[in-house]
Amino acid sequence: MLFNTSLIALVLFVVIAVAIAQTIKIIPQQHAWVVERLGRYHKTLTPGPSLVVPFIDRIAHRHVLKEIPLDVPSQVCITRDNTQLQVDGVLYFQVTDPVKASYGSSNFVFAITQLSQTTLRSVIGKLELDKTFEERELINHSIVNALDEAAANWGVKVLRYEIKDLTPPKEILHAMQAQITAEREKRALIAASEGKKQEQINLASGAREAAIQKSEGEKQAAINQAQGQAAATLAVAEANACAIQQIAAAIQSAGGSDAVNLKIAEQYISAFGNLAKAGNTLIVPANLSDMSALIASALAIVKQGK
């Protein structure tokens, strides 16, 4: 009898413990639990402790409200110019409405994956091969717009889509590599020719500047030389004028005329003395033996000059 009482008490304790565990629910942060009561939606439990009715209420769905990355499987897409591309990407989404996520689709993750693949094939099919590498932003934006519109009924917000890799066939890769190599060689040749052209321009410009500087220097040298010669001529003329003025003043003084006459006579006689050194022919006056007559002739010349 005592054993039966203990067993009943143990069973009651277990039932009470299970009932309490089923009644009190602790929901983690950034999670949402959908509760069904007797098979119908009842409420959504938010983070923190919540109470449910045991054996009547049921946690039907548990959703994570964080941003979730979803790896989109690789697939083959055909471009507008009939080139095959192996494309894979990653999709980022977030559950915004737990009720729609629970009842709007049987599997919203699978639905998003399939829709992203079909949309990607459609967008790639509108672009040529070269554009697919340049228009990644356009591709990502187009996929996000298409998915976001459809996923609104599933309680999901598509945040962004990123293409991880675009892989064309090996033949296309070799052709693209050859094209890139040729383009780089072309740019190198253009750069070298531009460098030579600039070098020739710089040399010509330098020669022109040097010629201009040289001509300017020669011009300035000629000007300086002419100014020096003019200054020298002017100085000589001023010295001669000063000397003539002094001679004229000396002549006007007492005895000046006699001194001039004497000087002229001396130069006259000296000139005849140097005639013999200038050539083989010597012309002398007839009265050279008469020195006084010679001096008188010189003085007569002076008087005539006056």
CSV table of C-alpha atoms in Angstrom, one decimal:
chain,number,residue,atom,x,y,z
A,1,MET,CA,0.0,0.0,0.0
A,2,LEU,CA,2.8,2.4,0.8
A,3,PHE,CA,4.6,1.4,-2.5
A,4,ASN,CA,1.4,2.3,-4.5
A,5,THR,CA,1.2,5.7,-2.8
A,6,SER,CA,4.8,6.5,-3.6
A,7,LEU,CA,4.3,5.5,-7.2
A,8,ILE,CA,1.2,7.7,-7.6
A,9,ALA,CA,3.0,10.6,-6.1
A,10,LEU,CA,6.0,10.1,-8.5
A,11,VAL,CA,3.6,9.9,-11.4
A,12,LEU,CA,1.8,13.1,-10.3
A,13,PHE,CA,5.1,14.9,-9.9
A,14,VAL,CA,6.3,13.9,-13.4
A,15,VAL,CA,3.0,15.0,-14.9
A,16,ILE,CA,3.1,18.3,-13.1
A,17,ALA,CA,6.7,18.8,-14.2
A,18,VAL,CA,5.9,18.1,-17.8
A,19,ALA,CA,2.8,20.3,-17.6
A,20,ILE,CA,5.0,23.2,-16.3
A,21,ALA,CA,7.6,22.6,-19.0
A,22,GLN,CA,4.9,22.6,-21.6
A,23,THR,CA,3.3,25.7,-20.2
A,24,ILE,CA,6.4,28.0,-19.9
A,25,LYS,CA,8.3,28.7,-23.1
A,26,ILE,CA,11.5,30.8,-23.3
A,27,ILE,CA,12.0,32.3,-26.8
A,28,PRO,CA,15.5,33.5,-27.6
A,29,GLN,CA,16.3,36.9,-29.0
A,30,GLN,CA,15.7,37.4,-32.7
A,31,HIS,CA,13.4,34.4,-32.9
A,32,ALA,CA,9.6,34.0,-33.4
A,33,TRP,CA,7.5,30.9,-32.6
A,34,VAL,CA,4.1,30.4,-34.1
A,35,VAL,CA,1.6,28.7,-31.8
A,36,GLU,CA,-1.4,26.7,-33.1
A,37,ARG,CA,-4.3,25.9,-30.9
A,38,LEU,CA,-6.2,22.8,-31.9
A,39,GLY,CA,-4.7,22.9,-35.4
A,40,ARG,CA,-5.4,26.6,-36.0
A,41,TYR,CA,-3.1,29.6,-35.8
A,42,HIS,CA,-3.3,31.2,-32.3
A,43,LYS,CA,-0.5,33.6,-31.7
A,44,THR,CA,3.2,34.4,-32.3
A,45,LEU,CA,5.5,34.2,-29.4
A,46,THR,CA,8.1,37.0,-29.2
A,47,PRO,CA,11.5,36.9,-27.4
A,48,GLY,CA,11.3,36.3,-23.6
A,49,PRO,CA,9.1,34.0,-21.4
A,50,SER,CA,5.6,33.1,-22.6
A,51,LEU,CA,2.8,30.8,-21.5
A,52,VAL,CA,0.9,28.2,-23.5
A,53,VAL,CA,-1.8,25.7,-22.7
A,54,PRO,CA,-0.3,22.2,-22.5
A,55,PHE,CA,-1.7,19.5,-24.8
A,56,ILE,CA,-3.9,22.2,-26.5
A,57,ASP,CA,-1.4,24.7,-27.9
A,58,ARG,CA,1.5,23.5,-30.1
A,59,ILE,CA,4.6,25.2,-31.3
A,60,ALA,CA,4.1,24.7,-35.0
A,61,HIS,CA,6.9,26.8,-36.5
A,62,ARG,CA,10.1,28.3,-35.2
A,63,HIS,CA,11.6,31.2,-37.3
A,64,VAL,CA,15.0,33.0,-37.0
A,65,LEU,CA,14.6,36.8,-37.6
A,66,LYS,CA,18.2,37.4,-38.3
A,67,GLU,CA,19.6,38.1,-41.8
A,68,ILE,CA,20.2,34.6,-43.3
A,69,PRO,CA,22.8,33.9,-46.2
A,70,LEU,CA,21.6,31.3,-48.6
A,71,ASP,CA,24.0,29.7,-51.1
A,72,VAL,CA,22.4,29.5,-54.5
A,73,PRO,CA,23.6,26.4,-56.3
A,74,SER,CA,25.7,26.8,-59.5
A,75,GLN,CA,23.9,26.7,-62.8
A,76,VAL,CA,24.6,27.1,-66.5
A,77,CYS,CA,23.2,30.3,-68.1
A,78,ILE,CA,23.2,31.2,-71.8
A,79,THR,CA,24.0,34.8,-72.8
A,80,ARG,CA,22.5,36.8,-75.6
A,81,ASP,CA,25.3,35.8,-77.9
A,82,ASN,CA,24.8,32.1,-77.1
A,83,THR,CA,27.7,31.6,-74.7
A,84,GLN,CA,27.4,29.3,-71.8
A,85,LEU,CA,28.3,30.6,-68.3
A,86,GLN,CA,28.6,28.8,-65.1
A,87,VAL,CA,27.1,31.1,-62.5
A,88,ASP,CA,26.7,30.8,-58.7
A,89,GLY,CA,25.8,33.3,-56.1
A,90,VAL,CA,24.7,34.0,-52.5
A,91,LEU,CA,21.3,35.4,-51.4
A,92,TYR,CA,20.7,37.3,-48.2
A,93,PHE,CA,17.1,37.4,-46.9
A,94,GLN,CA,15.3,38.0,-43.6
A,95,VAL,CA,11.9,36.7,-42.2
A,96,THR,CA,9.8,39.8,-41.5
A,97,ASP,CA,6.3,38.1,-41.0
A,98,PRO,CA,6.5,34.8,-39.2
A,99,VAL,CA,2.8,34.0,-39.9
A,100,LYS,CA,3.2,34.4,-43.7
A,101,ALA,CA,6.5,32.5,-43.6
A,102,SER,CA,4.7,29.7,-41.9
A,103,TYR,CA,1.5,29.5,-44.0
A,104,GLY,CA,2.4,31.4,-47.2
A,105,SER,CA,4.6,28.7,-48.6
A,106,SER,CA,5.3,25.1,-47.8
A,107,ASN,CA,9.1,25.8,-48.1
A,108,PHE,CA,10.0,29.4,-48.6
A,109,VAL,CA,13.7,28.7,-48.7
A,110,PHE,CA,13.3,26.3,-51.6
A,111,ALA,CA,11.0,28.8,-53.3
A,112,ILE,CA,13.5,31.6,-53.0
A,113,THR,CA,16.3,29.4,-54.3
A,114,GLN,CA,14.4,28.3,-57.4
A,115,LEU,CA,13.1,31.8,-58.1
A,116,SER,CA,16.6,33.3,-57.9
A,117,GLN,CA,17.9,30.7,-60.3
A,118,THR,CA,15.2,31.3,-62.9
A,119,THR,CA,15.5,35.1,-62.6
A,120,LEU,CA,19.3,34.8,-63.0
A,121,ARG,CA,18.9,32.8,-66.2
A,122,SER,CA,16.5,35.4,-67.5
A,123,VAL,CA,18.7,38.4,-66.7
A,124,ILE,CA,21.8,36.7,-68.1
A,125,GLY,CA,20.0,35.8,-71.3
A,126,LYS,CA,19.4,39.5,-72.0
A,127,LEU,CA,23.1,40.4,-71.8
A,128,GLU,CA,26.1,39.7,-74.0
A,129,LEU,CA,29.1,37.9,-72.6
A,130,ASP,CA,31.3,41.0,-72.1
A,131,LYS,CA,28.4,42.8,-70.5
A,132,THR,CA,27.9,40.1,-67.9
A,133,PHE,CA,31.3,40.9,-66.4
A,134,GLU,CA,30.6,44.7,-66.4
A,135,GLU,CA,27.0,44.7,-65.3
A,136,ARG,CA,27.1,42.6,-62.1
A,137,GLU,CA,25.4,45.4,-60.2
A,138,LEU,CA,22.6,45.4,-62.7
A,139,ILE,CA,22.2,41.6,-62.4
A,140,ASN,CA,22.2,41.7,-58.7
A,141,HIS,CA,19.7,44.6,-58.6
A,142,SER,CA,17.3,42.9,-61.1
A,143,ILE,CA,17.3,39.6,-59.1
A,144,VAL,CA,16.6,41.4,-55.8
A,145,ASN,CA,13.7,43.3,-57.3
A,146,ALA,CA,12.1,40.2,-58.8
A,147,LEU,CA,12.6,38.1,-55.6
A,148,ASP,CA,11.4,40.8,-53.2
A,149,GLU,CA,8.2,41.2,-55.1
A,150,ALA,CA,7.4,37.5,-55.0
A,151,ALA,CA,8.7,36.9,-51.5
A,152,ALA,CA,6.4,39.5,-49.9
A,153,ASN,CA,3.7,36.8,-49.9
A,154,TRP,CA,6.0,34.5,-48.1
A,155,GLY,CA,6.8,36.9,-45.2
A,156,VAL,CA,10.4,37.2,-46.4
A,157,LYS,CA,12.4,40.3,-47.3
A,158,VAL,CA,15.2,39.7,-49.9
A,159,LEU,CA,18.0,42.1,-48.9
A,160,ARG,CA,20.6,41.5,-51.6
A,161,TYR,CA,22.0,39.1,-54.1
A,162,GLU,CA,25.7,38.7,-54.9
A,163,ILE,CA,27.2,36.8,-57.8
A,164,LYS,CA,30.2,34.8,-56.5
A,165,ASP,CA,31.6,33.5,-59.7
A,166,LEU,CA,31.1,33.8,-63.5
A,167,THR,CA,33.0,31.0,-65.3
A,168,PRO,CA,32.9,30.8,-69.1
A,169,PRO,CA,34.1,27.8,-71.1
A,170,LYS,CA,37.9,27.2,-71.4
A,171,GLU,CA,37.9,28.2,-75.1
A,172,ILE,CA,36.3,31.6,-74.2
A,173,LEU,CA,38.8,32.1,-71.4
A,174,HIS,CA,41.7,31.5,-73.7
A,175,ALA,CA,40.2,33.9,-76.3
A,176,MET,CA,39.6,36.5,-73.6
A,177,GLN,CA,43.2,36.1,-72.3
A,178,ALA,CA,44.6,36.6,-75.8
A,179,GLN,CA,42.4,39.7,-76.3
A,180,ILE,CA,43.6,41.1,-73.0
A,181,THR,CA,47.2,40.5,-73.9
A,182,ALA,CA,46.8,42.1,-77.3
A,183,GLU,CA,45.1,45.1,-75.7
A,184,ARG,CA,47.9,45.5,-73.2
A,185,GLU,CA,50.5,45.3,-75.9
A,186,LYS,CA,48.6,47.9,-77.9
A,187,ARG,CA,48.5,50.2,-74.9
A,188,ALA,CA,52.2,49.7,-74.3
A,189,LEU,CA,53.0,50.6,-78.0
A,190,ILE,CA,50.8,53.7,-77.8
A,191,ALA,CA,52.4,54.7,-74.5
A,192,ALA,CA,55.9,54.3,-76.0
A,193,SER,CA,55.0,56.3,-79.2
A,194,GLU,CA,53.4,59.0,-77.0
A,195,GLY,CA,56.6,59.1,-75.0
A,196,LYS,CA,58.8,59.5,-78.1
A,197,LYS,CA,56.5,62.1,-79.4
A,198,GLN,CA,56.7,64.1,-76.2
A,199,GLU,CA,60.4,63.6,-76.2
A,200,GLN,CA,60.7,65.1,-79.8
A,201,ILE,CA,58.4,68.0,-78.7
A,202,ASN,CA,60.6,68.7,-75.7
A,203,LEU,CA,63.8,68.5,-77.7
A,204,ALA,CA,62.4,70.9,-80.4
A,205,SER,CA,61.1,73.2,-77.7
A,206,GLY,CA,64.4,73.2,-76.0
A,207,ALA,CA,66.3,73.9,-79.2
A,208,ARG,CA,63.9,76.8,-80.0
A,209,GLU,CA,64.4,78.3,-76.5
A,210,ALA,CA,68.2,77.9,-76.8
A,211,ALA,CA,68.2,79.6,-80.2
A,212,ILE,CA,66.0,82.4,-78.9
A,213,GLN,CA,68.3,82.8,-75.9
A,214,LYS,CA,71.4,82.8,-78.1
A,215,SER,CA,70.0,85.4,-80.5
A,216,GLU,CA,68.9,87.5,-77.6
A,217,GLY,CA,72.5,87.3,-76.2
A,218,GLU,CA,74.1,88.1,-79.5
A,219,LYS,CA,71.6,91.1,-79.9
A,220,GLN,CA,72.5,92.4,-76.4
A,221,ALA,CA,76.2,91.9,-77.1
A,222,ALA,CA,75.9,93.9,-80.4
A,223,ILE,CA,74.0,96.6,-78.6
A,224,ASN,CA,76.5,96.7,-75.8
A,225,GLN,CA,79.4,96.8,-78.4
A,226,ALA,CA,77.7,99.6,-80.4
A,227,GLN,CA,77.1,101.6,-77.2
A,228,GLY,CA,80.7,101.1,-76.2
A,229,GLN,CA,82.0,102.2,-79.6
A,230,ALA,CA,79.7,105.2,-79.6
A,231,ALA,CA,80.8,106.1,-76.1
A,232,ALA,CA,84.4,105.7,-77.1
A,233,THR,CA,83.9,107.9,-80.2
A,234,LEU,CA,82.1,110.5,-78.2
A,235,ALA,CA,84.9,110.5,-75.6
A,236,VAL,CA,87.5,110.9,-78.3
A,237,ALA,CA,85.5,113.6,-80.0
A,238,GLU,CA,85.1,115.4,-76.6
A,239,ALA,CA,88.9,115.0,-75.9
A,240,ASN,CA,89.7,116.4,-79.4
A,241,ALA,CA,87.3,119.3,-78.9
A,242,CYS,CA,88.8,120.0,-75.5
A,243,ALA,CA,92.3,119.8,-77.0
A,244,ILE,CA,91.4,122.1,-79.9
A,245,GLN,CA,89.8,124.6,-77.4
A,246,GLN,CA,93.0,124.5,-75.4
A,247,ILE,CA,95.1,125.0,-78.5
A,248,ALA,CA,92.9,127.9,-79.7
A,249,ALA,CA,93.2,129.5,-76.2
A,250,ALA,CA,97.0,129.0,-76.3
A,251,ILE,CA,97.2,130.6,-79.8
A,252,GLN,CA,95.2,133.6,-78.6
A,253,SER,CA,97.6,134.1,-75.7
A,254,ALA,CA,100.9,136.2,-76.0
A,255,GLY,CA,103.5,134.4,-78.1
A,256,GLY,CA,101.1,131.7,-79.0
A,257,SER,CA,101.2,132.4,-82.7
A,258,ASP,CA,105.0,132.2,-82.8
A,259,ALA,CA,104.9,128.9,-81.0
A,260,VAL,CA,102.4,127.5,-83.5
A,261,ASN,CA,104.5,128.7,-86.4
A,262,LEU,CA,107.5,127.0,-84.9
A,263,LYS,CA,105.7,123.8,-84.3
A,264,ILE,CA,104.4,123.7,-87.9
A,265,ALA,CA,107.8,124.4,-89.3
A,266,GLU,CA,109.2,121.5,-87.2
A,267,GLN,CA,106.5,119.1,-88.5
A,268,TYR,CA,107.1,120.3,-92.1
A,269,ILE,CA,110.8,119.6,-91.9
A,270,SER,CA,110.1,116.3,-90.2
A,271,ALA,CA,107.7,115.3,-93.0
A,272,PHE,CA,110.4,115.8,-95.6
A,273,GLY,CA,112.8,113.8,-93.5
A,274,ASN,CA,110.4,110.8,-93.6
A,275,LEU,CA,109.7,110.9,-97.4
A,276,ALA,CA,112.8,108.8,-98.1
A,277,LYS,CA,111.4,105.9,-95.9
A,278,ALA,CA,108.0,105.7,-97.7
A,279,GLY,CA,109.3,104.7,-101.2
A,280,ASN,CA,112.1,104.6,-103.7
A,281,THR,CA,111.1,107.9,-105.4
A,282,LEU,CA,111.9,111.0,-103.5
A,283,ILE,CA,110.5,114.4,-104.4
A,284,VAL,CA,112.2,117.4,-102.8
A,285,PRO,CA,111.7,121.1,-103.2
A,286,ALA,CA,114.1,123.0,-105.4
A,287,ASN,CA,115.2,125.3,-102.5
A,288,LEU,CA,115.8,122.5,-99.9
A,289,SER,CA,119.3,123.8,-99.4
A,290,ASP,CA,117.9,127.1,-98.2
A,291,MET,CA,116.5,126.2,-94.8
A,292,SER,CA,115.3,129.7,-94.1
A,293,ALA,CA,113.3,129.7,-97.3
A,294,LEU,CA,111.9,126.3,-96.3
A,295,ILE,CA,110.7,127.6,-93.0
A,296,ALA,CA,109.3,130.7,-94.6
A,297,SER,CA,107.3,128.4,-97.0
A,298,ALA,CA,105.9,126.5,-94.0
A,299,LEU,CA,104.9,129.7,-92.3
A,300,ALA,CA,103.3,130.9,-95.5
A,301,ILE,CA,101.2,127.7,-95.5
A,302,VAL,CA,100.1,128.4,-91.9
A,303,LYS,CA,99.1,131.9,-92.7
A,304,GLN,CA,97.1,130.7,-95.7
A,305,GLY,CA,95.4,128.1,-93.4
A,306,LYS,CA,94.3,131.0,-91.1
